Amino acid sequence: MSALAQLAGNDLRTLYRSGYIWVSLAVFGLMLVVALQASRLDFAGYERLIAAVILFDVVLSPLMLVGLMVLLERGEGAFAVLCVSPAPTPAYIVARVLTVSLISLAQTLVIVLVVYDGALSPLALTAGLAGAASLSALFGFVLIAYFDDLYAYLFPMIGAIMALGVPGYGVLLGIAPEWLAWHPTAGALVLIETAFSLDAPQGPARASASLAAWLLAAGGLAYLAVRRMRARIGGAS
């Protein structure tokens, strides 16, 4: 637990030092102003559309942040130091996933609570948002393992973020949810939809099981990705 707390604290310092905290606060402030104006609208009948938009928003920053933080650590030599530190690889991954996911989760929750004034299940909403954000962060490790340059990383990063939002596009295009039930974030979207008391295409229990399975799979892939990055610089496995 001590190693996890130290790593999470280091991640927060990295975000502060890179200026991301201030940029994030500025963007969040702008979004909050827009949300306050949108709160006057009647969203009855548009809950599924809202759930899709929420999914897009919550998967955006975690994958991007993980990749950029790893690139920053490599450039400064901090990643090499972490490779030879006694902190285990799972703690490094979990600390970063928690840090960036909680930031995305908190921002999205505030926006939703400001905009939406209908019946809402905070538990289902939080579970769906946390699951989607965590998946996005884990896949960030998987993707950045193949890139050493920011410019080479940008287009694949955008593509990965868009890919994680595919179930939301399905909602917008009217695609039957069953066709996308295999997708990593499909379970998260079902939980978000359930939060608005919708008739989800698959039950919350099944969606939770799907999300848990994908989190385990993505966690394993992230672990292998970090091992791969450490091996490339001759660090500890």
PDB file of C-alpha atoms in Angstrom:
ATOM      1  CA  MET A   1       0.000   0.000   0.000  1.00  0.00           C
ATOM      2  CA  SER A   2       2.881   2.346   0.765  1.00  0.00           C
ATOM      3  CA  ALA A   3       4.387   1.789  -2.699  1.00  0.00           C
ATOM      4  CA  LEU A   4       0.978   2.347  -4.298  1.00  0.00           C
ATOM      5  CA  ALA A   5       0.489   5.637  -2.432  1.00  0.00           C
ATOM      6  CA  GLN A   6       3.968   6.846  -3.339  1.00  0.00           C
ATOM      7  CA  LEU A   7       3.484   6.006  -7.002  1.00  0.00           C
ATOM      8  CA  ALA A   8       0.081   7.715  -7.081  1.00  0.00           C
ATOM      9  CA  GLY A   9       1.615  10.786  -5.438  1.00  0.00           C
ATOM     10  CA  ASN A  10       4.382  10.774  -8.044  1.00  0.00           C
ATOM     11  CA  ASP A  11       1.774  10.631 -10.814  1.00  0.00           C
ATOM     12  CA  LEU A  12      -0.056  13.628  -9.375  1.00  0.00           C
ATOM     13  CA  ARG A  13       3.205  15.567  -9.165  1.00  0.00           C
ATOM     14  CA  THR A  14       3.952  14.662 -12.787  1.00  0.00           C
ATOM     15  CA  LEU A  15       0.548  15.933 -13.889  1.00  0.00           C
ATOM     16  CA  TYR A  16       1.026  19.132 -11.899  1.00  0.00           C
ATOM     17  CA  ARG A  17       4.560  19.707 -13.163  1.00  0.00           C
ATOM     18  CA  SER A  18       3.557  19.114 -16.784  1.00  0.00           C
ATOM     19  CA  GLY A  19       0.819  21.728 -16.495  1.00  0.00           C
ATOM     20  CA  TYR A  20      -1.974  19.260 -17.155  1.00  0.00           C
ATOM     21  CA  ILE A  21      -3.775  20.069 -13.895  1.00  0.00           C
ATOM     22  CA  TRP A  22      -4.219  23.717 -14.873  1.00  0.00           C
ATOM     23  CA  VAL A  23      -5.250  22.888 -18.435  1.00  0.00           C
ATOM     24  CA  SER A  24      -7.703  20.300 -17.120  1.00  0.00           C
ATOM     25  CA  LEU A  25      -9.219  22.786 -14.683  1.00  0.00           C
ATOM     26  CA  ALA A  26      -9.610  25.367 -17.438  1.00  0.00           C
ATOM     27  CA  VAL A  27     -11.313  22.872 -19.772  1.00  0.00           C
ATOM     28  CA  PHE A  28     -13.474  21.553 -16.942  1.00  0.00           C
ATOM     29  CA  GLY A  29     -14.533  25.103 -16.069  1.00  0.00           C
ATOM     30  CA  LEU A  30     -15.607  25.711 -19.666  1.00  0.00           C
ATOM     31  CA  MET A  31     -17.497  22.414 -19.750  1.00  0.00           C
ATOM     32  CA  LEU A  32     -19.200  23.306 -16.484  1.00  0.00           C
ATOM     33  CA  VAL A  33     -20.426  26.600 -17.903  1.00  0.00           C
ATOM     34  CA  VAL A  34     -21.845  24.768 -20.923  1.00  0.00           C
ATOM     35  CA  ALA A  35     -23.390  22.147 -18.624  1.00  0.00           C
ATOM     36  CA  LEU A  36     -25.111  24.811 -16.557  1.00  0.00           C
ATOM     37  CA  GLN A  37     -26.708  26.200 -19.705  1.00  0.00           C
ATOM     38  CA  ALA A  38     -27.668  22.715 -20.920  1.00  0.00           C
ATOM     39  CA  SER A  39     -29.275  21.900 -17.564  1.00  0.00           C
ATOM     40  CA  ARG A  40     -32.242  24.028 -18.623  1.00  0.00           C
ATOM     41  CA  LEU A  41     -33.094  21.580 -21.409  1.00  0.00           C
ATOM     42  CA  ASP A  42     -35.525  18.672 -21.132  1.00  0.00           C
ATOM     43  CA  PHE A  43     -33.606  15.414 -21.693  1.00  0.00           C
ATOM     44  CA  ALA A  44     -36.635  13.146 -21.441  1.00  0.00           C
ATOM     45  CA  GLY A  45     -36.403  10.501 -24.162  1.00  0.00           C
ATOM     46  CA  TYR A  46     -32.745  11.235 -24.877  1.00  0.00           C
ATOM     47  CA  GLU A  47     -31.235   9.238 -22.030  1.00  0.00           C
ATOM     48  CA  ARG A  48     -29.590   6.683 -24.332  1.00  0.00           C
ATOM     49  CA  LEU A  49     -27.957   9.453 -26.326  1.00  0.00           C
ATOM     50  CA  ILE A  50     -26.711  11.000 -23.087  1.00  0.00           C
ATOM     51  CA  ALA A  51     -25.228   7.653 -22.036  1.00  0.00           C
ATOM     52  CA  ALA A  52     -23.358   7.407 -25.354  1.00  0.00           C
ATOM     53  CA  VAL A  53     -21.948  10.930 -25.003  1.00  0.00           C
ATOM     54  CA  ILE A  54     -20.887  10.177 -21.433  1.00  0.00           C
ATOM     55  CA  LEU A  55     -18.996   7.103 -22.637  1.00  0.00           C
ATOM     56  CA  PHE A  56     -17.111   9.194 -25.211  1.00  0.00           C
ATOM     57  CA  ASP A  57     -16.138  11.697 -22.552  1.00  0.00           C
ATOM     58  CA  VAL A  58     -14.944   9.281 -19.875  1.00  0.00           C
ATOM     59  CA  VAL A  59     -12.647   7.240 -22.166  1.00  0.00           C
ATOM     60  CA  LEU A  60     -11.006  10.317 -23.680  1.00  0.00           C
ATOM     61  CA  SER A  61      -8.421  11.444 -21.147  1.00  0.00           C
ATOM     62  CA  PRO A  62      -7.242   8.232 -19.373  1.00  0.00           C
ATOM     63  CA  LEU A  63      -5.671   6.610 -22.456  1.00  0.00           C
ATOM     64  CA  MET A  64      -4.179   9.908 -23.557  1.00  0.00           C
ATOM     65  CA  LEU A  65      -2.756  10.687 -20.130  1.00  0.00           C
ATOM     66  CA  VAL A  66      -1.178   7.281 -19.576  1.00  0.00           C
ATOM     67  CA  GLY A  67       0.647   7.480 -22.890  1.00  0.00           C
ATOM     68  CA  LEU A  68       1.831  11.052 -22.394  1.00  0.00           C
ATOM     69  CA  MET A  69       3.008  10.361 -18.848  1.00  0.00           C
ATOM     70  CA  VAL A  70       5.015   7.323 -19.959  1.00  0.00           C
ATOM     71  CA  LEU A  71       6.599   9.355 -22.763  1.00  0.00           C
ATOM     72  CA  LEU A  72       7.447  12.114 -20.291  1.00  0.00           C
ATOM     73  CA  GLU A  73       9.002   9.607 -17.885  1.00  0.00           C
ATOM     74  CA  ARG A  74      11.095   8.124 -20.668  1.00  0.00           C
ATOM     75  CA  GLY A  75      12.301  11.544 -21.801  1.00  0.00           C
ATOM     76  CA  GLU A  76      13.326  12.555 -18.291  1.00  0.00           C
ATOM     77  CA  GLY A  77      14.822   9.177 -17.393  1.00  0.00           C
ATOM     78  CA  ALA A  78      12.242   8.645 -14.646  1.00  0.00           C
ATOM     79  CA  PHE A  79      10.977   5.441 -16.243  1.00  0.00           C
ATOM     80  CA  ALA A  80      14.457   3.905 -16.041  1.00  0.00           C
ATOM     81  CA  VAL A  81      14.581   4.816 -12.345  1.00  0.00           C
ATOM     82  CA  LEU A  82      11.186   3.205 -11.776  1.00  0.00           C
ATOM     83  CA  CYS A  83      12.430   0.068 -13.529  1.00  0.00           C
ATOM     84  CA  VAL A  84      15.106  -0.481 -10.889  1.00  0.00           C
ATOM     85  CA  SER A  85      12.985   0.628  -7.945  1.00  0.00           C
ATOM     86  CA  PRO A  86      11.579  -1.984  -5.528  1.00  0.00           C
ATOM     87  CA  ALA A  87       8.011  -1.011  -6.465  1.00  0.00           C
ATOM     88  CA  PRO A  88       6.368  -3.976  -8.249  1.00  0.00           C
ATOM     89  CA  THR A  89       4.996  -3.584 -11.758  1.00  0.00           C
ATOM     90  CA  PRO A  90       1.339  -4.151 -10.730  1.00  0.00           C
ATOM     91  CA  ALA A  91       1.593  -1.292  -8.204  1.00  0.00           C
ATOM     92  CA  TYR A  92       2.945   1.033 -10.905  1.00  0.00           C
ATOM     93  CA  ILE A  93       0.063   0.138 -13.212  1.00  0.00           C
ATOM     94  CA  VAL A  94      -2.666   0.287 -10.559  1.00  0.00           C
ATOM     95  CA  ALA A  95      -1.449   3.636  -9.202  1.00  0.00           C
ATOM     96  CA  ARG A  96      -1.546   5.237 -12.629  1.00  0.00           C
ATOM     97  CA  VAL A  97      -4.893   3.710 -13.550  1.00  0.00           C
ATOM     98  CA  LEU A  98      -6.396   4.965 -10.284  1.00  0.00           C
ATOM     99  CA  THR A  99      -4.931   8.446 -10.712  1.00  0.00           C
ATOM    100  CA  VAL A 100      -6.062   9.148 -14.261  1.00  0.00           C
ATOM    101  CA  SER A 101      -9.367   7.252 -13.931  1.00  0.00           C
ATOM    102  CA  LEU A 102     -10.415   9.138 -10.808  1.00  0.00           C
ATOM    103  CA  ILE A 103      -9.701  12.458 -12.514  1.00  0.00           C
ATOM    104  CA  SER A 104     -11.852  11.512 -15.510  1.00  0.00           C
ATOM    105  CA  LEU A 105     -14.536   9.964 -13.289  1.00  0.00           C
ATOM    106  CA  ALA A 106     -14.812  13.003 -11.021  1.00  0.00           C
ATOM    107  CA  GLN A 107     -15.079  15.465 -13.908  1.00  0.00           C
ATOM    108  CA  THR A 108     -17.713  13.443 -15.731  1.00  0.00           C
ATOM    109  CA  LEU A 109     -19.769  12.799 -12.600  1.00  0.00           C
ATOM    110  CA  VAL A 110     -19.920  16.494 -11.767  1.00  0.00           C
ATOM    111  CA  ILE A 111     -20.987  17.393 -15.317  1.00  0.00           C
ATOM    112  CA  VAL A 112     -23.715  14.713 -15.342  1.00  0.00           C
ATOM    113  CA  LEU A 113     -25.065  15.720 -11.945  1.00  0.00           C
ATOM    114  CA  VAL A 114     -25.192  19.360 -13.041  1.00  0.00           C
ATOM    115  CA  VAL A 115     -26.936  18.662 -16.353  1.00  0.00           C
ATOM    116  CA  TYR A 116     -29.290  15.778 -15.575  1.00  0.00           C
ATOM    117  CA  ASP A 117     -32.085  16.236 -13.050  1.00  0.00           C
ATOM    118  CA  GLY A 118     -34.092  13.060 -13.717  1.00  0.00           C
ATOM    119  CA  ALA A 119     -34.080   9.710 -11.929  1.00  0.00           C
ATOM    120  CA  LEU A 120     -30.516   8.466 -11.606  1.00  0.00           C
ATOM    121  CA  SER A 121     -28.667   5.549  -9.999  1.00  0.00           C
ATOM    122  CA  PRO A 122     -25.341   6.959  -8.749  1.00  0.00           C
ATOM    123  CA  LEU A 123     -23.991   3.452  -8.067  1.00  0.00           C
ATOM    124  CA  ALA A 124     -24.603   2.146 -11.604  1.00  0.00           C
ATOM    125  CA  LEU A 125     -23.336   5.386 -13.124  1.00  0.00           C
ATOM    126  CA  THR A 126     -20.149   5.366 -11.043  1.00  0.00           C
ATOM    127  CA  ALA A 127     -19.510   1.695 -11.814  1.00  0.00           C
ATOM    128  CA  GLY A 128     -19.937   2.236 -15.544  1.00  0.00           C
ATOM    129  CA  LEU A 129     -17.770   5.361 -15.605  1.00  0.00           C
ATOM    130  CA  ALA A 130     -15.038   3.812 -13.451  1.00  0.00           C
ATOM    131  CA  GLY A 131     -14.963   0.673 -15.581  1.00  0.00           C
ATOM    132  CA  ALA A 132     -14.739   2.571 -18.863  1.00  0.00           C
ATOM    133  CA  ALA A 133     -12.060   4.945 -17.552  1.00  0.00           C
ATOM    134  CA  SER A 134      -9.990   2.082 -16.128  1.00  0.00           C
ATOM    135  CA  LEU A 135     -10.169   0.149 -19.406  1.00  0.00           C
ATOM    136  CA  SER A 136      -9.065   3.247 -21.289  1.00  0.00           C
ATOM    137  CA  ALA A 137      -6.089   3.728 -18.951  1.00  0.00           C
ATOM    138  CA  LEU A 138      -5.030   0.082 -19.191  1.00  0.00           C
ATOM    139  CA  PHE A 139      -5.156   0.131 -22.975  1.00  0.00           C
ATOM    140  CA  GLY A 140      -3.016   3.257 -22.788  1.00  0.00           C
ATOM    141  CA  PHE A 141      -0.166   1.115 -21.447  1.00  0.00           C
ATOM    142  CA  VAL A 142      -0.718  -1.440 -24.194  1.00  0.00           C
ATOM    143  CA  LEU A 143      -0.583   1.174 -26.956  1.00  0.00           C
ATOM    144  CA  ILE A 144       2.326   3.302 -25.738  1.00  0.00           C
ATOM    145  CA  ALA A 145       4.574   0.232 -25.494  1.00  0.00           C
ATOM    146  CA  TYR A 146       4.959   0.378 -29.278  1.00  0.00           C
ATOM    147  CA  PHE A 147       5.905   4.057 -29.573  1.00  0.00           C
ATOM    148  CA  ASP A 148       8.841   6.189 -28.462  1.00  0.00           C
ATOM    149  CA  ASP A 149       7.832   9.461 -30.102  1.00  0.00           C
ATOM    150  CA  LEU A 150       4.890  11.742 -29.339  1.00  0.00           C
ATOM    151  CA  TYR A 151       4.115  12.491 -32.983  1.00  0.00           C
ATOM    152  CA  ALA A 152       4.115   8.822 -33.912  1.00  0.00           C
ATOM    153  CA  TYR A 153       1.799   8.137 -30.970  1.00  0.00           C
ATOM    154  CA  LEU A 154      -0.836  10.805 -31.693  1.00  0.00           C
ATOM    155  CA  PHE A 155      -2.797   9.203 -34.537  1.00  0.00           C
ATOM    156  CA  PRO A 156      -2.858   5.691 -33.012  1.00  0.00           C
ATOM    157  CA  MET A 157      -3.940   7.310 -29.732  1.00  0.00           C
ATOM    158  CA  ILE A 158      -6.864   9.056 -31.422  1.00  0.00           C
ATOM    159  CA  GLY A 159      -7.782   5.837 -33.192  1.00  0.00           C
ATOM    160  CA  ALA A 160      -7.713   3.874 -29.929  1.00  0.00           C
ATOM    161  CA  ILE A 161      -9.881   6.450 -28.153  1.00  0.00           C
ATOM    162  CA  MET A 162     -12.408   6.324 -30.995  1.00  0.00           C
ATOM    163  CA  ALA A 163     -12.341   2.513 -30.929  1.00  0.00           C
ATOM    164  CA  LEU A 164     -13.192   2.496 -27.229  1.00  0.00           C
ATOM    165  CA  GLY A 165     -16.270   4.598 -27.973  1.00  0.00           C
ATOM    166  CA  VAL A 166     -17.655   2.223 -30.633  1.00  0.00           C
ATOM    167  CA  PRO A 167     -20.657   1.075 -28.530  1.00  0.00           C
ATOM    168  CA  GLY A 168     -21.635   4.739 -28.238  1.00  0.00           C
ATOM    169  CA  TYR A 169     -21.456   5.155 -32.004  1.00  0.00           C
ATOM    170  CA  GLY A 170     -23.721   2.130 -32.245  1.00  0.00           C
ATOM    171  CA  VAL A 171     -26.313   4.007 -30.208  1.00  0.00           C
ATOM    172  CA  LEU A 172     -26.046   7.033 -32.504  1.00  0.00           C
ATOM    173  CA  LEU A 173     -26.300   4.900 -35.661  1.00  0.00           C
ATOM    174  CA  GLY A 174     -29.127   2.720 -34.378  1.00  0.00           C
ATOM    175  CA  ILE A 175     -27.098  -0.497 -34.424  1.00  0.00           C
ATOM    176  CA  ALA A 176     -28.615  -3.287 -32.336  1.00  0.00           C
ATOM    177  CA  PRO A 177     -26.680  -3.425 -29.024  1.00  0.00           C
ATOM    178  CA  GLU A 178     -26.360  -7.215 -29.290  1.00  0.00           C
ATOM    179  CA  TRP A 179     -24.004  -6.790 -32.243  1.00  0.00           C
ATOM    180  CA  LEU A 180     -21.548  -4.888 -30.062  1.00  0.00           C
ATOM    181  CA  ALA A 181     -21.939  -6.929 -26.862  1.00  0.00           C
ATOM    182  CA  TRP A 182     -18.391  -8.313 -27.352  1.00  0.00           C
ATOM    183  CA  HIS A 183     -16.795  -4.853 -27.218  1.00  0.00           C
ATOM    184  CA  PRO A 184     -14.613  -3.942 -24.162  1.00  0.00           C
ATOM    185  CA  THR A 185     -16.724  -0.910 -23.196  1.00  0.00           C
ATOM    186  CA  ALA A 186     -20.123  -2.435 -24.021  1.00  0.00           C
ATOM    187  CA  GLY A 187     -20.624  -3.547 -20.422  1.00  0.00           C
ATOM    188  CA  ALA A 188     -19.705  -0.087 -19.144  1.00  0.00           C
ATOM    189  CA  LEU A 189     -22.236   1.515 -21.493  1.00  0.00           C
ATOM    190  CA  VAL A 190     -24.964  -0.848 -20.274  1.00  0.00           C
ATOM    191  CA  LEU A 191     -24.247   0.154 -16.673  1.00  0.00           C
ATOM    192  CA  ILE A 192     -24.356   3.840 -17.633  1.00  0.00           C
ATOM    193  CA  GLU A 193     -27.674   3.276 -19.408  1.00  0.00           C
ATOM    194  CA  THR A 194     -28.971   1.386 -16.380  1.00  0.00           C
ATOM    195  CA  ALA A 195     -28.154   4.435 -14.250  1.00  0.00           C
ATOM    196  CA  PHE A 196     -30.836   6.319 -16.167  1.00  0.00           C
ATOM    197  CA  SER A 197     -33.399   3.533 -15.540  1.00  0.00           C
ATOM    198  CA  LEU A 198     -33.329   2.333 -19.118  1.00  0.00           C
ATOM    199  CA  ASP A 199     -34.183  -1.149 -20.327  1.00  0.00           C
ATOM    200  CA  ALA A 200     -30.597  -2.192 -20.970  1.00  0.00           C
ATOM    201  CA  PRO A 201     -30.001  -4.680 -23.839  1.00  0.00           C
ATOM    202  CA  GLN A 202     -28.305  -7.003 -21.373  1.00  0.00           C
ATOM    203  CA  GLY A 203     -28.820  -7.102 -17.628  1.00  0.00           C
ATOM    204  CA  PRO A 204     -26.559  -5.223 -15.207  1.00  0.00           C
ATOM    205  CA  ALA A 205     -25.201  -8.506 -13.818  1.00  0.00           C
ATOM    206  CA  ARG A 206     -24.151  -9.715 -17.252  1.00  0.00           C
ATOM    207  CA  ALA A 207     -22.726  -6.291 -18.090  1.00  0.00           C
ATOM    208  CA  SER A 208     -20.743  -6.246 -14.854  1.00  0.00           C
ATOM    209  CA  ALA A 209     -19.335  -9.713 -15.584  1.00  0.00           C
ATOM    210  CA  SER A 210     -18.331  -8.630 -19.104  1.00  0.00           C
ATOM    211  CA  LEU A 211     -16.678  -5.485 -17.770  1.00  0.00           C
ATOM    212  CA  ALA A 212     -14.803  -7.423 -15.073  1.00  0.00           C
ATOM    213  CA  ALA A 213     -13.534  -9.928 -17.642  1.00  0.00           C
ATOM    214  CA  TRP A 214     -12.284  -7.177 -19.923  1.00  0.00           C
ATOM    215  CA  LEU A 215     -10.605  -5.390 -17.004  1.00  0.00           C
ATOM    216  CA  LEU A 216      -8.725  -8.576 -16.131  1.00  0.00           C
ATOM    217  CA  ALA A 217      -7.708  -9.101 -19.761  1.00  0.00           C
ATOM    218  CA  ALA A 218      -6.641  -5.473 -20.205  1.00  0.00           C
ATOM    219  CA  GLY A 219      -4.752  -5.627 -16.903  1.00  0.00           C
ATOM    220  CA  GLY A 220      -2.805  -8.639 -18.113  1.00  0.00           C
ATOM    221  CA  LEU A 221      -2.003  -6.938 -21.416  1.00  0.00           C
ATOM    222  CA  ALA A 222      -0.911  -3.778 -19.593  1.00  0.00           C
ATOM    223  CA  TYR A 223       1.391  -5.835 -17.367  1.00  0.00           C
ATOM    224  CA  LEU A 224       3.004  -7.453 -20.409  1.00  0.00           C
ATOM    225  CA  ALA A 225       3.326  -4.038 -22.066  1.00  0.00           C
ATOM    226  CA  VAL A 226       5.183  -2.558 -19.075  1.00  0.00           C
ATOM    227  CA  ARG A 227       7.424  -5.619 -18.938  1.00  0.00           C
ATOM    228  CA  ARG A 228       8.143  -5.095 -22.634  1.00  0.00           C
ATOM    229  CA  MET A 229       9.065  -1.433 -22.088  1.00  0.00           C
ATOM    230  CA  ARG A 230      11.309  -2.321 -19.182  1.00  0.00           C
ATOM    231  CA  ALA A 231      13.048  -5.030 -21.186  1.00  0.00           C
ATOM    232  CA  ARG A 232      13.752  -2.570 -23.979  1.00  0.00           C
ATOM    233  CA  ILE A 233      15.750  -0.318 -21.676  1.00  0.00           C
ATOM    234  CA  GLY A 234      17.357  -3.225 -19.815  1.00  0.00           C
ATOM    235  CA  GLY A 235      15.483  -2.539 -16.583  1.00  0.00           C
ATOM    236  CA  ALA A 236      14.083  -4.889 -13.986  1.00  0.00           C
ATOM    237  CA  SER A 237      11.221  -7.128 -15.045  1.00  0.00           C
TER     238      SER A 237
END
